[in-house]
Amino acid sequence: MYSDQGFQGSKLLSTMDNQQKRNLTFLTIGLIFMLSGIEYAVILPTIWRYLQILEAPHYFLGLGLSAFSLSALLTGPLFGVWSDRSKTTKSIILFSNIFEIAGNVMYFLGYSKWLLFCSRLVAGIGAGAGSSIFGFLTRSTLPEERAGIFAAVMACRQAGLLVGPAFNLFLRLCDFKLGPFAVNKYTSPGIFMCVLWVLLQFVVLATYWDIPPISSEEGVTILELKQQEEKEEEVPLMGSDEEAGRTYSAINSDQVETSTLSETAHEASNPFQNFSISREFLREEVVVLLTAQFITLFNQTALEVRAVTM
C-alpha cells in the first residue's frame, strides 16, 4: 500500500515538474516572438535612410525587406522537417539564433548596400525556426487550449511591434565609435538586436525544455493516476459476484483506454503516416485563411514601406 502511494506521489511530482517546465518553455517562446517583433520595429524606420547613405537605388528597400521574408519562407519547411524527425526544437532554436546574431552584426557593419541586403537575408534564416516552434506547440498542447496558446504567442510578436519603436528614442541618440566602427542611429539597431539575440541564447539554454508530447507520456501518466484512484475507490469490503463484475468491468475498460491511447501515441510518433498535401492544405477553410492572411500582411507591408519613404 505504501509503495503504491509512493509511486503515485512520484508520478504526481513528475507531472507537476513537467507542467512547470512547460510554462517556462511557453514563456520563452513568447519572448522569441516578441524579439522578432522588436527587430522589425527598430529596423524598418531607419533602413531607408541607411540605404540612401550607402547610395543604394530605390528598389533596394524592397529587396532588403523582402530578403528577410524570402529566406524565412525557404528555410521554414527545412526546420519543420528537422523538428518532425528529431522531435526536438531547442537545438533548432539555438542554431537558428546564430543566423539572427550574424545577420544583425552584418547590418551593424553595413559598409555596402550588398552587405546590408545579405544581412537581412541571413537574419531571415533565423526566423525560419518559427515553423518548428509552432509544430512543437501543436504536439505539446491539448486541443482545448491550443488556440489560446497560439493567440498568446502571436500577441507577443504584436507586443514587440508595439514597444519596438520606443527603443528608437535612445538608439537615434547614439553617436560614438566602437573600435573602427561607427555607432549611429542607422547602425545602432543592428548591434542592439545582436545583443538581445545573444541574451536570448542564454535564456533558451536555461528555461527551454523539449517537453514530451502531451498526447503520449504525460497523457499516459495522468491516466495512470486516475486508474489508481478509481481502483482504490472500487475495492469492495465484502466481495460479491455483482460488485466483482462491476470492478472487473471498470478495470477492463481502463485497459482498453490505455491500449487506445498507446495506439494513438504510436500513430502520432510518425507524422508522415497517411499524410496528403491535398487533404491538408487544399481544404476550403485552409485556403480561405491563408488567402486572408496573405492579403493582410501584403497590405500591411506595403503601407509601412510607403510610410517610411514619405
Short mmCIF file of C-alpha atoms in Angstrom, two decimals, residues 133-289:
data_model
loop_
_atom_site.label_atom_id
_atom_site.label_comp_id
_atom_site.label_asym_id
_atom_site.label_seq_id
_atom_site.Cartn_x
_atom_site.Cartn_y
_atom_site.Cartn_z
CA ILE A 133 8.13 26.19 -32.84
CA PHE A 134 4.51 26.01 -33.99
CA GLY A 135 4.92 22.29 -34.58
CA PHE A 136 6.24 21.95 -31.04
CA LEU A 137 3.27 23.89 -29.67
CA THR A 138 0.87 21.62 -31.54
CA ARG A 139 2.48 18.49 -30.09
CA SER A 140 2.69 19.79 -26.52
CA THR A 141 -0.77 21.34 -26.07
CA LEU A 142 -4.25 19.93 -25.59
CA PRO A 143 -6.82 20.69 -28.31
CA GLU A 144 -8.94 22.81 -25.99
CA GLU A 145 -6.03 25.08 -25.01
CA ARG A 146 -4.17 25.17 -28.33
CA ALA A 147 -5.99 28.15 -29.86
CA GLY A 148 -5.41 30.30 -26.78
CA ILE A 149 -1.70 29.50 -26.64
CA PHE A 150 -1.25 30.20 -30.36
CA ALA A 151 -3.05 33.51 -29.94
CA ALA A 152 -0.87 34.43 -26.95
CA VAL A 153 2.32 33.66 -28.89
CA MET A 154 1.24 35.81 -31.83
CA ALA A 155 0.20 38.55 -29.39
CA CYS A 156 3.78 38.56 -28.09
CA ARG A 157 5.01 39.47 -31.57
CA GLN A 158 2.45 42.25 -31.80
CA ALA A 159 3.63 43.47 -28.39
CA GLY A 160 7.16 43.59 -29.81
CA LEU A 161 5.92 45.64 -32.75
CA LEU A 162 4.21 47.96 -30.27
CA VAL A 163 7.16 48.59 -27.94
CA GLY A 164 9.88 48.31 -30.61
CA PRO A 165 9.64 51.91 -31.89
CA ALA A 166 10.20 53.14 -28.33
CA PHE A 167 13.78 51.80 -28.48
CA ASN A 168 14.48 54.20 -31.34
CA LEU A 169 14.09 57.05 -28.86
CA PHE A 170 17.53 56.28 -27.44
CA LEU A 171 19.02 54.47 -30.45
CA ARG A 172 18.73 57.66 -32.51
CA LEU A 173 20.94 59.42 -29.91
CA CYS A 174 23.85 57.02 -30.45
CA ASP A 175 26.89 58.71 -31.93
CA PHE A 176 30.19 57.13 -30.92
CA LYS A 177 32.91 54.78 -32.11
CA LEU A 178 33.18 51.08 -31.30
CA GLY A 179 36.75 50.47 -32.40
CA PRO A 180 36.89 51.27 -36.13
CA PHE A 181 33.11 51.07 -36.49
CA ALA A 182 30.71 53.98 -36.12
CA VAL A 183 27.65 53.54 -33.92
CA ASN A 184 24.94 55.95 -35.02
CA LYS A 185 21.19 55.98 -35.41
CA TYR A 186 21.47 53.85 -38.57
CA THR A 187 23.89 51.17 -37.39
CA SER A 188 22.81 51.01 -33.73
CA PRO A 189 19.69 48.85 -34.40
CA GLY A 190 22.00 46.10 -35.67
CA ILE A 191 24.24 45.96 -32.60
CA PHE A 192 21.23 46.42 -30.30
CA MET A 193 19.40 43.41 -31.75
CA CYS A 194 22.63 41.42 -31.79
CA VAL A 195 22.93 41.88 -28.02
CA LEU A 196 19.29 40.90 -27.48
CA TRP A 197 19.62 37.71 -29.54
CA VAL A 198 22.81 36.75 -27.68
CA LEU A 199 20.99 37.19 -24.37
CA LEU A 200 18.14 35.07 -25.72
CA GLN A 201 20.58 32.21 -26.32
CA PHE A 202 21.26 32.04 -22.58
CA VAL A 203 17.54 32.31 -21.78
CA VAL A 204 16.78 29.37 -24.10
CA LEU A 205 19.55 27.30 -22.53
CA ALA A 206 18.17 27.96 -19.04
CA THR A 207 14.38 27.98 -19.43
CA TYR A 208 13.52 25.94 -22.54
CA TRP A 209 12.87 22.19 -22.48
CA ASP A 210 11.89 19.75 -25.20
CA ILE A 211 8.90 18.55 -23.19
CA PRO A 212 7.28 15.29 -24.37
CA PRO A 213 4.09 15.44 -26.42
CA ILE A 214 1.01 15.90 -24.28
CA SER A 215 -0.73 13.03 -26.07
CA SER A 216 1.81 10.37 -25.14
CA GLU A 217 3.84 10.28 -21.94
CA GLU A 218 2.05 12.96 -19.94
CA GLY A 219 -1.34 11.69 -21.09
CA VAL A 220 -0.44 8.15 -20.01
CA THR A 221 0.80 9.43 -16.63
CA ILE A 222 -2.44 11.31 -15.97
CA LEU A 223 -4.48 8.28 -17.00
CA GLU A 224 -2.47 6.00 -14.68
CA LEU A 225 -3.09 8.36 -11.75
CA LYS A 226 -6.81 8.29 -12.44
CA GLN A 227 -6.77 4.49 -12.67
CA GLN A 228 -5.04 4.24 -9.29
CA GLU A 229 -7.69 6.45 -7.68
CA GLU A 230 -10.55 4.51 -9.28
CA LYS A 231 -9.11 1.15 -8.24
CA GLU A 232 -8.79 2.25 -4.61
CA GLU A 233 -12.39 3.50 -4.61
CA GLU A 234 -13.79 0.38 -6.29
CA VAL A 235 -12.22 -2.28 -4.00
CA PRO A 236 -15.22 -3.76 -2.02
CA LEU A 237 -15.08 -4.56 1.70
CA MET A 238 -17.24 -7.68 1.21
CA GLY A 239 -16.84 -9.49 -2.06
CA SER A 240 -19.98 -10.19 -4.04
CA ASP A 241 -20.40 -11.50 -7.55
CA GLU A 242 -22.18 -8.37 -8.79
CA GLU A 243 -19.66 -5.96 -7.29
CA ALA A 244 -16.76 -8.07 -8.55
CA GLY A 245 -18.28 -7.99 -12.01
CA ARG A 246 -18.59 -4.22 -11.91
CA THR A 247 -15.00 -3.87 -10.69
CA TYR A 248 -13.73 -6.20 -13.39
CA SER A 249 -15.67 -4.27 -16.00
CA ALA A 250 -14.22 -0.94 -14.81
CA ILE A 251 -10.66 -2.29 -14.87
CA ASN A 252 -11.20 -3.85 -18.28
CA SER A 253 -12.48 -0.55 -19.71
CA ASP A 254 -9.43 1.22 -18.28
CA GLN A 255 -7.17 -1.27 -20.03
CA VAL A 256 -8.97 -0.63 -23.30
CA GLU A 257 -8.50 3.14 -22.83
CA THR A 258 -4.80 2.61 -22.09
CA SER A 259 -4.28 0.47 -25.19
CA THR A 260 -6.20 3.01 -27.32
CA LEU A 261 -4.04 5.85 -26.00
CA SER A 262 -0.89 3.82 -26.70
CA GLU A 263 -2.01 3.20 -30.29
CA THR A 264 -2.77 6.91 -30.72
CA ALA A 265 0.67 7.82 -29.36
CA HIS A 266 2.29 5.33 -31.76
CA GLU A 267 0.47 6.90 -34.70
CA ALA A 268 1.44 10.38 -33.53
CA SER A 269 5.11 9.33 -33.43
CA ASN A 270 5.08 9.14 -37.24
CA PRO A 271 3.73 12.48 -38.52
CA PHE A 272 4.15 11.47 -42.18
CA GLN A 273 1.94 8.38 -41.94
CA ASN A 274 -1.14 8.79 -44.18
CA PHE A 275 -0.05 12.35 -44.99
CA SER A 276 -1.61 14.01 -48.02
CA ILE A 277 -0.80 17.55 -49.18
CA SER A 278 -4.11 17.99 -50.96
CA ARG A 279 -6.09 16.80 -47.93
CA GLU A 280 -4.16 19.03 -45.54
CA PHE A 281 -3.80 22.28 -47.50
CA LEU A 282 -6.42 22.33 -50.26
CA ARG A 283 -9.41 22.33 -47.96
CA GLU A 284 -11.73 25.30 -48.30
CA GLU A 285 -11.20 26.68 -44.80
CA VAL A 286 -7.38 26.43 -45.09
CA VAL A 287 -7.30 28.17 -48.47
CA VAL A 288 -9.56 30.97 -47.20
CA LEU A 289 -7.45 31.53 -44.06
#
